[in-house]
PDB file of C-alpha atoms (C1' of nucleotides) in Angstrom:
ATOM      1  CA  MET A   1      22.584  18.338 -73.758  1.00 41.00           C
ATOM      2  CA  PRO A   2      24.133  21.722 -73.157  1.00 42.00           C
ATOM      3  CA  THR A   3      27.748  21.895 -72.145  1.00 43.00           C
ATOM      4  CA  THR A   4      27.952  22.224 -68.411  1.00 49.00           C
ATOM      5  CA  CYS A   5      30.716  24.041 -66.629  1.00 60.00           C
ATOM      6  CA  LEU A   6      30.553  24.202 -62.889  1.00 51.00           C
ATOM      7  CA  THR A   7      33.140  25.872 -60.765  1.00 47.00           C
ATOM      8  CA  GLY A   8      35.405  22.856 -60.530  1.00 46.00           C
ATOM      9  CA  ARG A   9      38.520  23.086 -62.668  1.00 47.00           C
ATOM     10  CA  HIS A  10      38.309  19.652 -64.191  1.00 46.00           C
ATOM     11  CA  ASP A  11      35.399  20.526 -66.460  1.00 60.00           C
ATOM     12  CA  LYS A  12      35.810  21.910 -69.896  1.00 78.00           C
ATOM     13  CA  HIS A  13      35.141  25.588 -69.651  1.00 90.00           C
ATOM     14  CA  ASP A  14      32.385  27.207 -71.646  1.00 94.00           C
ATOM     15  CA  VAL A  15      31.704  30.922 -71.821  1.00 95.00           C
ATOM     16  CA  TYR A  16      28.122  30.136 -72.791  1.00 96.00           C
ATOM     17  CA  ALA A  17      27.430  28.392 -69.488  1.00 95.00           C
ATOM     18  CA  GLU A  18      25.908  30.693 -66.919  1.00 93.00           C
ATOM     19  CA  GLN A  19      27.651  29.139 -63.930  1.00 90.00           C
ATOM     20  CA  CYS A  20      31.102  28.942 -65.460  1.00 93.00           C
ATOM     21  CA  PRO A  21      33.620  31.346 -63.925  1.00 93.00           C
ATOM     22  CA  CYS A  22      34.494  32.126 -67.530  1.00 93.00           C
ATOM     23  CA  ARG A  23      31.573  34.465 -67.505  1.00 95.00           C
ATOM     24  CA  GLY A  24      33.049  36.808 -64.952  1.00 95.00           C
ATOM     25  CA  VAL A  25      36.354  36.876 -66.781  1.00 96.00           C
ATOM     26  CA  LEU A  26      34.683  37.536 -70.117  1.00 97.00           C
ATOM     27  CA  ASP A  27      32.653  40.316 -68.544  1.00 97.00           C
ATOM     28  CA  LEU A  28      35.842  41.930 -67.268  1.00 97.00           C
ATOM     29  CA  LEU A  29      37.750  41.578 -70.521  1.00 97.00           C
ATOM     30  CA  ALA A  30      34.926  42.345 -72.945  1.00 97.00           C
ATOM     31  CA  ASN A  31      34.810  45.964 -71.870  1.00 97.00           C
ATOM     32  CA  LYS A  32      35.827  49.167 -73.620  1.00 96.00           C
ATOM     33  CA  TRP A  33      38.155  50.499 -70.944  1.00 98.00           C
ATOM     34  CA  THR A  34      39.725  47.120 -70.261  1.00 98.00           C
ATOM     35  CA  ALA A  35      40.536  46.659 -73.937  1.00 98.00           C
ATOM     36  CA  LEU A  36      42.085  50.127 -74.086  1.00 98.00           C
ATOM     37  CA  ALA A  37      43.981  49.871 -70.789  1.00 98.00           C
ATOM     38  CA  ILE A  38      45.549  46.527 -71.592  1.00 98.00           C
ATOM     39  CA  GLY A  39      46.468  47.818 -75.028  1.00 97.00           C
ATOM     40  CA  ALA A  40      48.139  50.864 -73.524  1.00 97.00           C
ATOM     41  CA  LEU A  41      50.130  48.670 -71.155  1.00 97.00           C
ATOM     42  CA  GLU A  42      51.470  46.670 -74.081  1.00 97.00           C
ATOM     43  CA  ASP A  43      53.855  49.581 -74.631  1.00 96.00           C
ATOM     44  CA  GLY A  44      55.362  48.915 -71.222  1.00 96.00           C
ATOM     45  CA  PRO A  45      54.578  49.814 -67.626  1.00 96.00           C
ATOM     46  CA  GLN A  46      52.741  53.087 -67.251  1.00 95.00           C
ATOM     47  CA  ARG A  47      51.733  55.430 -64.507  1.00 95.00           C
ATOM     48  CA  PHE A  48      48.203  56.360 -63.592  1.00 96.00           C
ATOM     49  CA  GLY A  49      48.424  59.814 -65.116  1.00 94.00           C
ATOM     50  CA  ALA A  50      49.854  58.523 -68.372  1.00 95.00           C
ATOM     51  CA  LEU A  51      47.061  55.995 -68.706  1.00 96.00           C
ATOM     52  CA  GLN A  52      44.489  58.641 -67.941  1.00 96.00           C
ATOM     53  CA  ARG A  53      45.839  60.828 -70.742  1.00 95.00           C
ATOM     54  CA  ARG A  54      46.059  57.934 -73.177  1.00 96.00           C
ATOM     55  CA  LEU A  55      42.545  56.641 -72.534  1.00 97.00           C
ATOM     56  CA  GLU A  56      40.965  59.907 -73.589  1.00 95.00           C
ATOM     57  CA  GLY A  57      37.769  60.616 -71.717  1.00 95.00           C
ATOM     58  CA  VAL A  58      38.202  58.118 -68.898  1.00 96.00           C
ATOM     59  CA  SER A  59      37.408  59.454 -65.454  1.00 96.00           C
ATOM     60  CA  PRO A  60      39.834  58.752 -62.616  1.00 95.00           C
ATOM     61  CA  LYS A  61      37.157  56.780 -60.811  1.00 96.00           C
ATOM     62  CA  VAL A  62      36.512  54.426 -63.695  1.00 97.00           C
ATOM     63  CA  LEU A  63      40.209  54.064 -64.468  1.00 97.00           C
ATOM     64  CA  THR A  64      40.950  53.142 -60.864  1.00 96.00           C
ATOM     65  CA  GLN A  65      38.127  50.593 -60.877  1.00 97.00           C
ATOM     66  CA  THR A  66      39.250  49.079 -64.149  1.00 98.00           C
ATOM     67  CA  LEU A  67      42.868  48.756 -63.041  1.00 97.00           C
ATOM     68  CA  ARG A  68      41.945  47.324 -59.642  1.00 97.00           C
ATOM     69  CA  ARG A  69      39.738  44.674 -61.210  1.00 97.00           C
ATOM     70  CA  LEU A  70      42.490  43.765 -63.641  1.00 97.00           C
ATOM     71  CA  GLU A  71      44.933  43.563 -60.762  1.00 97.00           C
ATOM     72  CA  GLU A  72      42.591  41.374 -58.742  1.00 95.00           C
ATOM     73  CA  ALA A  73      42.073  39.042 -61.679  1.00 96.00           C
ATOM     74  CA  GLY A  74      45.825  38.770 -62.210  1.00 96.00           C
ATOM     75  CA  PHE A  75      46.232  40.616 -65.491  1.00 98.00           C
ATOM     76  CA  VAL A  76      48.025  43.647 -64.097  1.00 97.00           C
ATOM     77  CA  ASP A  77      50.646  44.337 -61.443  1.00 97.00           C
ATOM     78  CA  ARG A  78      50.421  47.519 -59.424  1.00 96.00           C
ATOM     79  CA  THR A  79      53.642  48.868 -57.936  1.00 94.00           C
ATOM     80  CA  VAL A  80      53.861  51.879 -55.676  1.00 92.00           C
ATOM     81  CA  TYR A  81      57.103  53.845 -55.731  1.00 87.00           C
ATOM     82  CA  PRO A  82      57.207  55.773 -52.476  1.00 81.00           C
ATOM     83  CA  ALA A  83      59.985  57.968 -53.841  1.00 77.00           C
ATOM     84  CA  VAL A  84      59.492  61.668 -54.274  1.00 72.00           C
ATOM     85  CA  PRO A  85      57.185  62.367 -55.875  1.00 77.00           C
ATOM     86  CA  LEU A  86      55.178  59.279 -55.112  1.00 83.00           C
ATOM     87  CA  HIS A  87      53.989  57.400 -58.135  1.00 89.00           C
ATOM     88  CA  VAL A  88      52.336  54.157 -59.092  1.00 94.00           C
ATOM     89  CA  GLU A  89      53.168  51.956 -62.023  1.00 96.00           C
ATOM     90  CA  TYR A  90      50.870  49.496 -63.707  1.00 97.00           C
ATOM     91  CA  ALA A  91      52.319  46.676 -65.769  1.00 97.00           C
ATOM     92  CA  LEU A  92      50.964  43.604 -67.525  1.00 97.00           C
ATOM     93  CA  THR A  93      51.555  40.259 -65.876  1.00 97.00           C
ATOM     94  CA  GLU A  94      52.322  37.245 -68.031  1.00 96.00           C
ATOM     95  CA  LEU A  95      48.612  36.519 -68.222  1.00 96.00           C
ATOM     96  CA  GLY A  96      47.935  40.136 -69.103  1.00 97.00           C
ATOM     97  CA  ALA A  97      50.457  39.973 -71.917  1.00 97.00           C
ATOM     98  CA  GLY A  98      48.703  36.834 -73.120  1.00 97.00           C
ATOM     99  CA  VAL A  99      45.262  38.340 -73.256  1.00 97.00           C
ATOM    100  CA  ALA A 100      46.635  41.492 -74.839  1.00 97.00           C
ATOM    101  CA  GLU A 101      46.876  39.647 -78.122  1.00 97.00           C
ATOM    102  CA  PRO A 102      43.191  38.873 -78.708  1.00 97.00           C
ATOM    103  CA  LEU A 103      42.295  42.325 -77.436  1.00 98.00           C
ATOM    104  CA  ARG A 104      44.704  43.895 -79.889  1.00 97.00           C
ATOM    105  CA  GLY A 105      42.963  41.873 -82.576  1.00 97.00           C
ATOM    106  CA  LEU A 106      39.645  43.407 -81.664  1.00 97.00           C
ATOM    107  CA  ARG A 107      40.944  46.982 -81.466  1.00 97.00           C
ATOM    108  CA  SER A 108      42.748  46.747 -84.739  1.00 96.00           C
ATOM    109  CA  TRP A 109      39.766  45.159 -86.467  1.00 97.00           C
ATOM    110  CA  VAL A 110      37.714  48.178 -85.469  1.00 96.00           C
ATOM    111  CA  GLU A 111      40.321  50.609 -86.746  1.00 95.00           C
ATOM    112  CA  ARG A 112      40.797  48.712 -89.999  1.00 95.00           C
ATOM    113  CA  HIS A 113      37.100  48.305 -90.785  1.00 95.00           C
ATOM    114  CA  LEU A 114      35.620  51.539 -89.537  1.00 94.00           C
ATOM    115  CA  ASP A 115      35.302  52.971 -93.034  1.00 92.00           C
ATOM    116  CA  GLU A 116      33.107  50.054 -94.075  1.00 92.00           C
ATOM    117  CA  LEU A 117      30.918  50.553 -91.035  1.00 89.00           C
ATOM    118  CA  LEU A 118      30.495  54.258 -91.669  1.00 84.00           C
ATOM    119  CA  GLY A 119      30.147  54.014 -95.439  1.00 80.00           C
TER     120      GLY A 119
ATOM    121  CA  MET B  17      50.840  65.345 -80.049  1.00 39.00           C
ATOM    122  CA  PRO B  18      48.072  62.828 -79.541  1.00 42.00           C
ATOM    123  CA  THR B  19      46.672  61.073 -82.565  1.00 42.00           C
ATOM    124  CA  THR B  20      43.582  62.875 -83.677  1.00 49.00           C
ATOM    125  CA  CYS B  21      40.647  61.141 -85.280  1.00 59.00           C
ATOM    126  CA  LEU B  22      37.672  63.273 -86.109  1.00 50.00           C
ATOM    127  CA  THR B  23      34.562  61.978 -87.772  1.00 47.00           C
ATOM    128  CA  GLY B  24      35.832  62.419 -91.303  1.00 46.00           C
ATOM    129  CA  ARG B  25      36.787  59.169 -92.979  1.00 46.00           C
ATOM    130  CA  HIS B  26      40.088  60.308 -94.358  1.00 45.00           C
ATOM    131  CA  ASP B  27      41.827  60.293 -90.987  1.00 60.00           C
ATOM    132  CA  LYS B  28      43.556  57.319 -89.565  1.00 78.00           C
ATOM    133  CA  HIS B  29      41.250  55.840 -86.994  1.00 90.00           C
ATOM    134  CA  ASP B  30      42.311  55.499 -83.406  1.00 94.00           C
ATOM    135  CA  VAL B  31      40.327  53.759 -80.700  1.00 96.00           C
ATOM    136  CA  TYR B  32      42.198  55.822 -78.121  1.00 96.00           C
ATOM    137  CA  ALA B  33      40.832  59.100 -79.488  1.00 95.00           C
ATOM    138  CA  GLU B  34      37.729  60.254 -77.682  1.00 93.00           C
ATOM    139  CA  GLN B  35      36.066  61.767 -80.741  1.00 90.00           C
ATOM    140  CA  CYS B  36      36.727  58.880 -83.102  1.00 93.00           C
ATOM    141  CA  PRO B  37      33.621  56.905 -84.085  1.00 93.00           C
ATOM    142  CA  CYS B  38      35.783  53.879 -83.325  1.00 93.00           C
ATOM    143  CA  ARG B  39      34.843  54.387 -79.739  1.00 95.00           C
ATOM    144  CA  GLY B  40      31.172  53.686 -80.255  1.00 95.00           C
ATOM    145  CA  VAL B  41      31.961  50.581 -82.258  1.00 96.00           C
ATOM    146  CA  LEU B  42      34.439  49.338 -79.683  1.00 97.00           C
ATOM    147  CA  ASP B  43      31.908  49.957 -76.949  1.00 97.00           C
ATOM    148  CA  LEU B  44      29.356  47.865 -78.834  1.00 97.00           C
ATOM    149  CA  LEU B  45      31.740  45.011 -79.605  1.00 97.00           C
ATOM    150  CA  ALA B  46      33.648  44.939 -76.325  1.00 97.00           C
ATOM    151  CA  ASN B  47      30.646  43.634 -74.444  1.00 97.00           C
ATOM    152  CA  LYS B  48      29.856  40.265 -72.910  1.00 96.00           C
ATOM    153  CA  TRP B  49      26.570  39.675 -74.681  1.00 98.00           C
ATOM    154  CA  THR B  50      27.807  40.953 -78.018  1.00 98.00           C
ATOM    155  CA  ALA B  51      30.777  38.590 -77.915  1.00 98.00           C
ATOM    156  CA  LEU B  52      28.501  35.668 -77.079  1.00 98.00           C
ATOM    157  CA  ALA B  53      25.776  36.549 -79.585  1.00 98.00           C
ATOM    158  CA  ILE B  54      28.147  36.952 -82.500  1.00 98.00           C
ATOM    159  CA  GLY B  55      29.847  33.717 -81.529  1.00 97.00           C
ATOM    160  CA  ALA B  56      26.521  31.898 -81.484  1.00 97.00           C
ATOM    161  CA  LEU B  57      25.653  33.252 -84.920  1.00 97.00           C
ATOM    162  CA  GLU B  58      28.899  31.844 -86.312  1.00 97.00           C
ATOM    163  CA  ASP B  59      27.111  28.482 -86.329  1.00 95.00           C
ATOM    164  CA  GLY B  60      24.623  29.890 -88.817  1.00 95.00           C
ATOM    165  CA  PRO B  61      21.440  31.958 -88.659  1.00 95.00           C
ATOM    166  CA  GLN B  62      19.482  31.493 -85.474  1.00 95.00           C
ATOM    167  CA  ARG B  63      16.115  32.400 -84.085  1.00 94.00           C
ATOM    168  CA  PHE B  64      15.499  34.563 -81.073  1.00 95.00           C
ATOM    169  CA  GLY B  65      14.564  31.672 -78.834  1.00 94.00           C
ATOM    170  CA  ALA B  66      17.576  29.634 -79.805  1.00 95.00           C
ATOM    171  CA  LEU B  67      19.887  32.526 -79.018  1.00 96.00           C
ATOM    172  CA  GLN B  68      18.144  33.104 -75.720  1.00 95.00           C
ATOM    173  CA  ARG B  69      18.714  29.465 -74.747  1.00 94.00           C
ATOM    174  CA  ARG B  70      22.309  29.492 -75.918  1.00 95.00           C
ATOM    175  CA  LEU B  71      23.247  32.722 -74.123  1.00 96.00           C
ATOM    176  CA  GLU B  72      22.344  31.286 -70.743  1.00 95.00           C
ATOM    177  CA  GLY B  73      21.047  33.928 -68.392  1.00 94.00           C
ATOM    178  CA  VAL B  74      20.315  36.663 -70.908  1.00 96.00           C
ATOM    179  CA  SER B  75      16.997  38.390 -70.459  1.00 95.00           C
ATOM    180  CA  PRO B  76      14.793  38.935 -73.523  1.00 95.00           C
ATOM    181  CA  LYS B  77      15.093  42.680 -73.129  1.00 96.00           C
ATOM    182  CA  VAL B  78      18.864  42.711 -73.149  1.00 96.00           C
ATOM    183  CA  LEU B  79      19.022  40.200 -75.998  1.00 97.00           C
ATOM    184  CA  THR B  80      16.696  42.346 -78.079  1.00 96.00           C
ATOM    185  CA  GLN B  81      18.785  45.446 -77.337  1.00 96.00           C
ATOM    186  CA  THR B  82      22.009  43.681 -78.184  1.00 97.00           C
ATOM    187  CA  LEU B  83      20.673  42.307 -81.468  1.00 97.00           C
ATOM    188  CA  ARG B  84      19.125  45.616 -82.493  1.00 96.00           C
ATOM    189  CA  ARG B  85      22.341  47.494 -81.883  1.00 96.00           C
ATOM    190  CA  LEU B  86      24.264  44.909 -83.878  1.00 97.00           C
ATOM    191  CA  GLU B  87      21.710  45.195 -86.665  1.00 96.00           C
ATOM    192  CA  GLU B  88      21.910  48.984 -86.647  1.00 95.00           C
ATOM    193  CA  ALA B  89      25.700  48.858 -86.799  1.00 96.00           C
ATOM    194  CA  GLY B  90      25.571  46.427 -89.704  1.00 96.00           C
ATOM    195  CA  PHE B  91      26.908  43.288 -88.067  1.00 97.00           C
ATOM    196  CA  VAL B  92      23.664  41.332 -88.103  1.00 97.00           C
ATOM    197  CA  ASP B  93      20.711  40.903 -90.447  1.00 96.00           C
ATOM    198  CA  ARG B  94      17.248  40.456 -89.006  1.00 95.00           C
ATOM    199  CA  THR B  95      14.699  38.610 -91.120  1.00 93.00           C
ATOM    200  CA  VAL B  96      11.073  38.136 -90.175  1.00 90.00           C
ATOM    201  CA  TYR B  97       9.295  35.067 -91.532  1.00 86.00           C
ATOM    202  CA  PRO B  98       5.584  35.854 -91.326  1.00 79.00           C
ATOM    203  CA  ALA B  99       4.786  32.176 -91.814  1.00 75.00           C
ATOM    204  CA  VAL B 100       3.016  30.186 -89.175  1.00 68.00           C
ATOM    205  CA  PRO B 101       4.253  30.252 -86.561  1.00 75.00           C
ATOM    206  CA  LEU B 102       5.907  33.624 -87.007  1.00 81.00           C
ATOM    207  CA  HIS B 103       9.608  33.608 -86.401  1.00 87.00           C
ATOM    208  CA  VAL B 104      12.616  35.827 -86.770  1.00 92.00           C
ATOM    209  CA  GLU B 105      16.072  34.853 -87.878  1.00 95.00           C
ATOM    210  CA  TYR B 106      19.268  36.629 -87.049  1.00 96.00           C
ATOM    211  CA  ALA B 107      22.328  36.119 -89.222  1.00 97.00           C
ATOM    212  CA  LEU B 108      25.798  37.589 -89.450  1.00 97.00           C
ATOM    213  CA  THR B 109      26.466  40.009 -92.270  1.00 97.00           C
ATOM    214  CA  GLU B 110      29.811  39.930 -94.020  1.00 96.00           C
ATOM    215  CA  LEU B 111      31.071  42.482 -91.506  1.00 96.00           C
ATOM    216  CA  GLY B 112      29.670  40.413 -88.670  1.00 97.00           C
ATOM    217  CA  ALA B 113      31.479  37.355 -89.945  1.00 97.00           C
ATOM    218  CA  GLY B 114      34.641  39.444 -90.074  1.00 97.00           C
ATOM    219  CA  VAL B 115      34.453  40.646 -86.518  1.00 97.00           C
ATOM    220  CA  ALA B 116      33.518  37.167 -85.329  1.00 97.00           C
ATOM    221  CA  GLU B 117      37.131  36.149 -85.690  1.00 97.00           C
ATOM    222  CA  PRO B 118      38.729  38.471 -83.116  1.00 97.00           C
ATOM    223  CA  LEU B 119      35.808  37.872 -80.795  1.00 97.00           C
ATOM    224  CA  ARG B 120      36.307  34.130 -81.072  1.00 97.00           C
ATOM    225  CA  GLY B 121      39.925  34.763 -80.181  1.00 97.00           C
ATOM    226  CA  LEU B 122      38.885  36.471 -76.989  1.00 97.00           C
ATOM    227  CA  ARG B 123      36.318  33.840 -75.982  1.00 97.00           C
ATOM    228  CA  SER B 124      38.662  30.980 -76.622  1.00 96.00           C
ATOM    229  CA  TRP B 125      41.511  32.679 -74.766  1.00 97.00           C
ATOM    230  CA  VAL B 126      39.260  32.847 -71.721  1.00 97.00           C
ATOM    231  CA  GLU B 127      38.303  29.188 -71.979  1.00 95.00           C
ATOM    232  CA  ARG B 128      41.887  28.070 -72.533  1.00 95.00           C
ATOM    233  CA  HIS B 129      43.414  30.087 -69.703  1.00 95.00           C
ATOM    234  CA  LEU B 130      40.737  29.952 -67.051  1.00 94.00           C
ATOM    235  CA  ASP B 131      42.607  27.360 -65.026  1.00 92.00           C
ATOM    236  CA  GLU B 132      45.597  29.682 -64.727  1.00 92.00           C
ATOM    237  CA  LEU B 133      43.351  32.500 -63.593  1.00 90.00           C
ATOM    238  CA  LEU B 134      41.657  30.387 -60.968  1.00 84.00           C
ATOM    239  CA  GLY B 135      44.785  28.583 -59.788  1.00 80.00           C
TER     240      GLY B 135
ATOM    241  C1'  DG C   9      54.653  79.816 -41.772  1.00 58.73           C
ATOM    242  C1'  DG C  10      51.536  79.887 -45.669  1.00 58.73           C
ATOM    243  C1'  DC C  11      50.379  78.881 -50.220  1.00 58.73           C
ATOM    244  C1'  DA C  12      50.760  76.591 -54.613  1.00 58.73           C
ATOM    245  C1'  DC C  13      51.668  72.332 -57.015  1.00 58.73           C
ATOM    246  C1'  DC C  14      52.266  67.379 -57.945  1.00 58.73           C
ATOM    247  C1'  DT C  15      50.510  62.579 -57.918  1.00 58.73           C
ATOM    248  C1'  DA C  16      46.943  59.432 -57.264  1.00 58.73           C
ATOM    249  C1'  DC C  17      43.082  58.730 -55.987  1.00 58.73           C
ATOM    250  C1'  DT C  18      38.085  59.152 -53.297  1.00 58.73           C
ATOM    251  C1'  DT C  19      33.556  61.056 -52.702  1.00 58.73           C
ATOM    252  C1'  DT C  20      29.312  62.750 -54.204  1.00 58.73           C
ATOM    253  C1'  DC C  21      25.802  63.244 -57.402  1.00 58.73           C
ATOM    254  C1'  DT C  22      23.366  62.428 -61.647  1.00 58.73           C
ATOM    255  C1'  DT C  23      22.562  59.766 -65.706  1.00 58.73           C
ATOM    256  C1'  DT C  24      22.712  55.528 -68.095  1.00 58.73           C
ATOM    257  C1'  DT C  25      22.562  50.748 -68.412  1.00 58.73           C
ATOM    258  C1'  DG C  26      21.535  46.027 -66.887  1.00 58.73           C
ATOM    259  C1'  DG C  27      18.618  42.650 -65.218  1.00 58.73           C
ATOM    260  C1'  DA C  28      14.224  40.153 -63.280  1.00 58.73           C
ATOM    261  C1'  DA C  29       9.316  39.645 -63.868  1.00 58.73           C
ATOM    262  C1'  DA C  30       5.316  40.176 -66.047  1.00 58.73           C
ATOM    263  C1'  DG C  31       2.487  41.441 -69.926  1.00 58.73           C
ATOM    264  C1'  DC C  32       1.190  41.598 -74.909  1.00 58.73           C
ATOM    265  C1'  DA C  33       0.176  40.322 -79.910  1.00 58.73           C
ATOM    266  C1'  DT C  34      -0.378  36.910 -83.249  1.00 58.73           C
ATOM    267  C1'  DG C  35      -1.879  32.624 -84.756  1.00 58.73           C
ATOM    268  C1'  DG C  36      -2.860  27.926 -84.268  1.00 58.73           C
ATOM    269  C1'  DA C  37      -4.552  23.321 -81.734  1.00 58.73           C
ATOM    270  C1'  DG C  38      -7.914  21.109 -79.116  1.00 58.73           C
TER     271       DG C  38
ATOM    272  C1'  DC D  16     -13.474  29.107 -75.540  1.00 58.73           C
ATOM    273  C1'  DT D  17      -8.812  28.203 -73.182  1.00 58.73           C
ATOM    274  C1'  DC D  18      -3.969  26.905 -73.735  1.00 58.73           C
ATOM    275  C1'  DC D  19       0.376  27.002 -75.988  1.00 58.73           C
ATOM    276  C1'  DA D  20       4.250  28.881 -78.792  1.00 58.73           C
ATOM    277  C1'  DT D  21       7.132  32.667 -80.553  1.00 58.73           C
ATOM    278  C1'  DG D  22       9.088  37.099 -80.105  1.00 58.73           C
ATOM    279  C1'  DC D  23       9.092  40.565 -78.155  1.00 58.73           C
ATOM    280  C1'  DT D  24       7.721  45.139 -74.918  1.00 58.73           C
ATOM    281  C1'  DT D  25       6.855  47.247 -70.553  1.00 58.73           C
ATOM    282  C1'  DT D  26       7.674  48.131 -65.833  1.00 58.73           C
ATOM    283  C1'  DC D  27      10.382  48.478 -62.041  1.00 58.73           C
ATOM    284  C1'  DC D  28      14.536  48.280 -59.351  1.00 58.73           C
ATOM    285  C1'  DA D  29      19.560  47.863 -58.788  1.00 58.73           C
ATOM    286  C1'  DA D  30      24.082  48.297 -60.475  1.00 58.73           C
ATOM    287  C1'  DA D  31      27.357  50.721 -63.094  1.00 58.73           C
ATOM    288  C1'  DA D  32      29.167  54.621 -65.718  1.00 58.73           C
ATOM    289  C1'  DG D  33      30.356  59.353 -65.938  1.00 58.73           C
ATOM    290  C1'  DA D  34      31.224  64.389 -64.405  1.00 58.73           C
ATOM    291  C1'  DA D  35      32.893  67.403 -60.818  1.00 58.73           C
ATOM    292  C1'  DA D  36      34.856  68.456 -56.811  1.00 58.73           C
ATOM    293  C1'  DG D  37      37.481  67.136 -52.791  1.00 58.73           C
ATOM    294  C1'  DT D  38      41.287  64.606 -50.235  1.00 58.73           C
ATOM    295  C1'  DA D  39      45.999  63.329 -48.767  1.00 58.73           C
ATOM    296  C1'  DG D  40      50.946  63.125 -48.577  1.00 58.73           C
ATOM    297  C1'  DG D  41      54.910  65.423 -49.861  1.00 58.73           C
ATOM    298  C1'  DT D  42      58.085  69.330 -52.296  1.00 58.73           C
ATOM    299  C1'  DG D  43      59.334  73.805 -53.284  1.00 58.73           C
ATOM    300  C1'  DC D  44      58.951  78.904 -53.176  1.00 58.73           C
ATOM    301  C1'  DC D  45      59.039  83.232 -50.794  1.00 58.73           C
TER     302       DC D  45
END
DNA sequence: GGCACCTACTTTCTTTTGGAAAGCATGGAG
DNA sequence: CTCCATGCTTTCCAAAAGAAAGTAGGTGCC
């Protein structure tokens, strides 16, 4: 009997179950730009332009999409400062800070073991 | 001065650097199906059909692609048993077992915190 | 006024990837 | 022979990623 996980919140959640909302969350988090963006925000709130420079090679479209999805899911807060010049700051929420830890684990594993992969 | 990370293996690797081979590896690992497949293989070597049933909703094409990429990168071993009936077993390599840990961290974070995300 | 510049996007277009459905090859069993 | 099982591959379509250019609100310069 496979573990079931319907949308109700009293079930035990299972990322392997197709209908579990876990799936959508995993799909959002298990993503290159998400892992990099959340990692960048661990250093503190950052503006759009700073993130764009840090995540080398990201296009503004994809960065906007990534940040909006993270905001919608509750991992990131977006604050507009209407001061001159206008700017926007992105910061991790408490949940975002929580998920930053496993993501940092993944990023640092890659950096630590790249030589073995290339060798 | 941004951290540089060219293809040579004497540099310090940086997932934020566009030209670092880290990027390709992160892109492979930071993926829904990769995270689920490697997690499934933590229970021991598994056959194609078993993985397909476990990763609910994966199509055979995408599962094949995922497993082949993981094999090419050195995370998974693919063994064909020409016995009757023919079957194929996928198993984690040492590297695969290593990366399974941070990926498990991510999966289990999602399962543990889903209620907060939905609430 | 008119033009350049800044920030933060949005739009458009092309390429790449993902996903559903069906087909194929091999080798039994009946 | 047909039917089934495993492990894919092929085909087709839709969704997403990526590159390039454009937009919009406001400041400052001359």
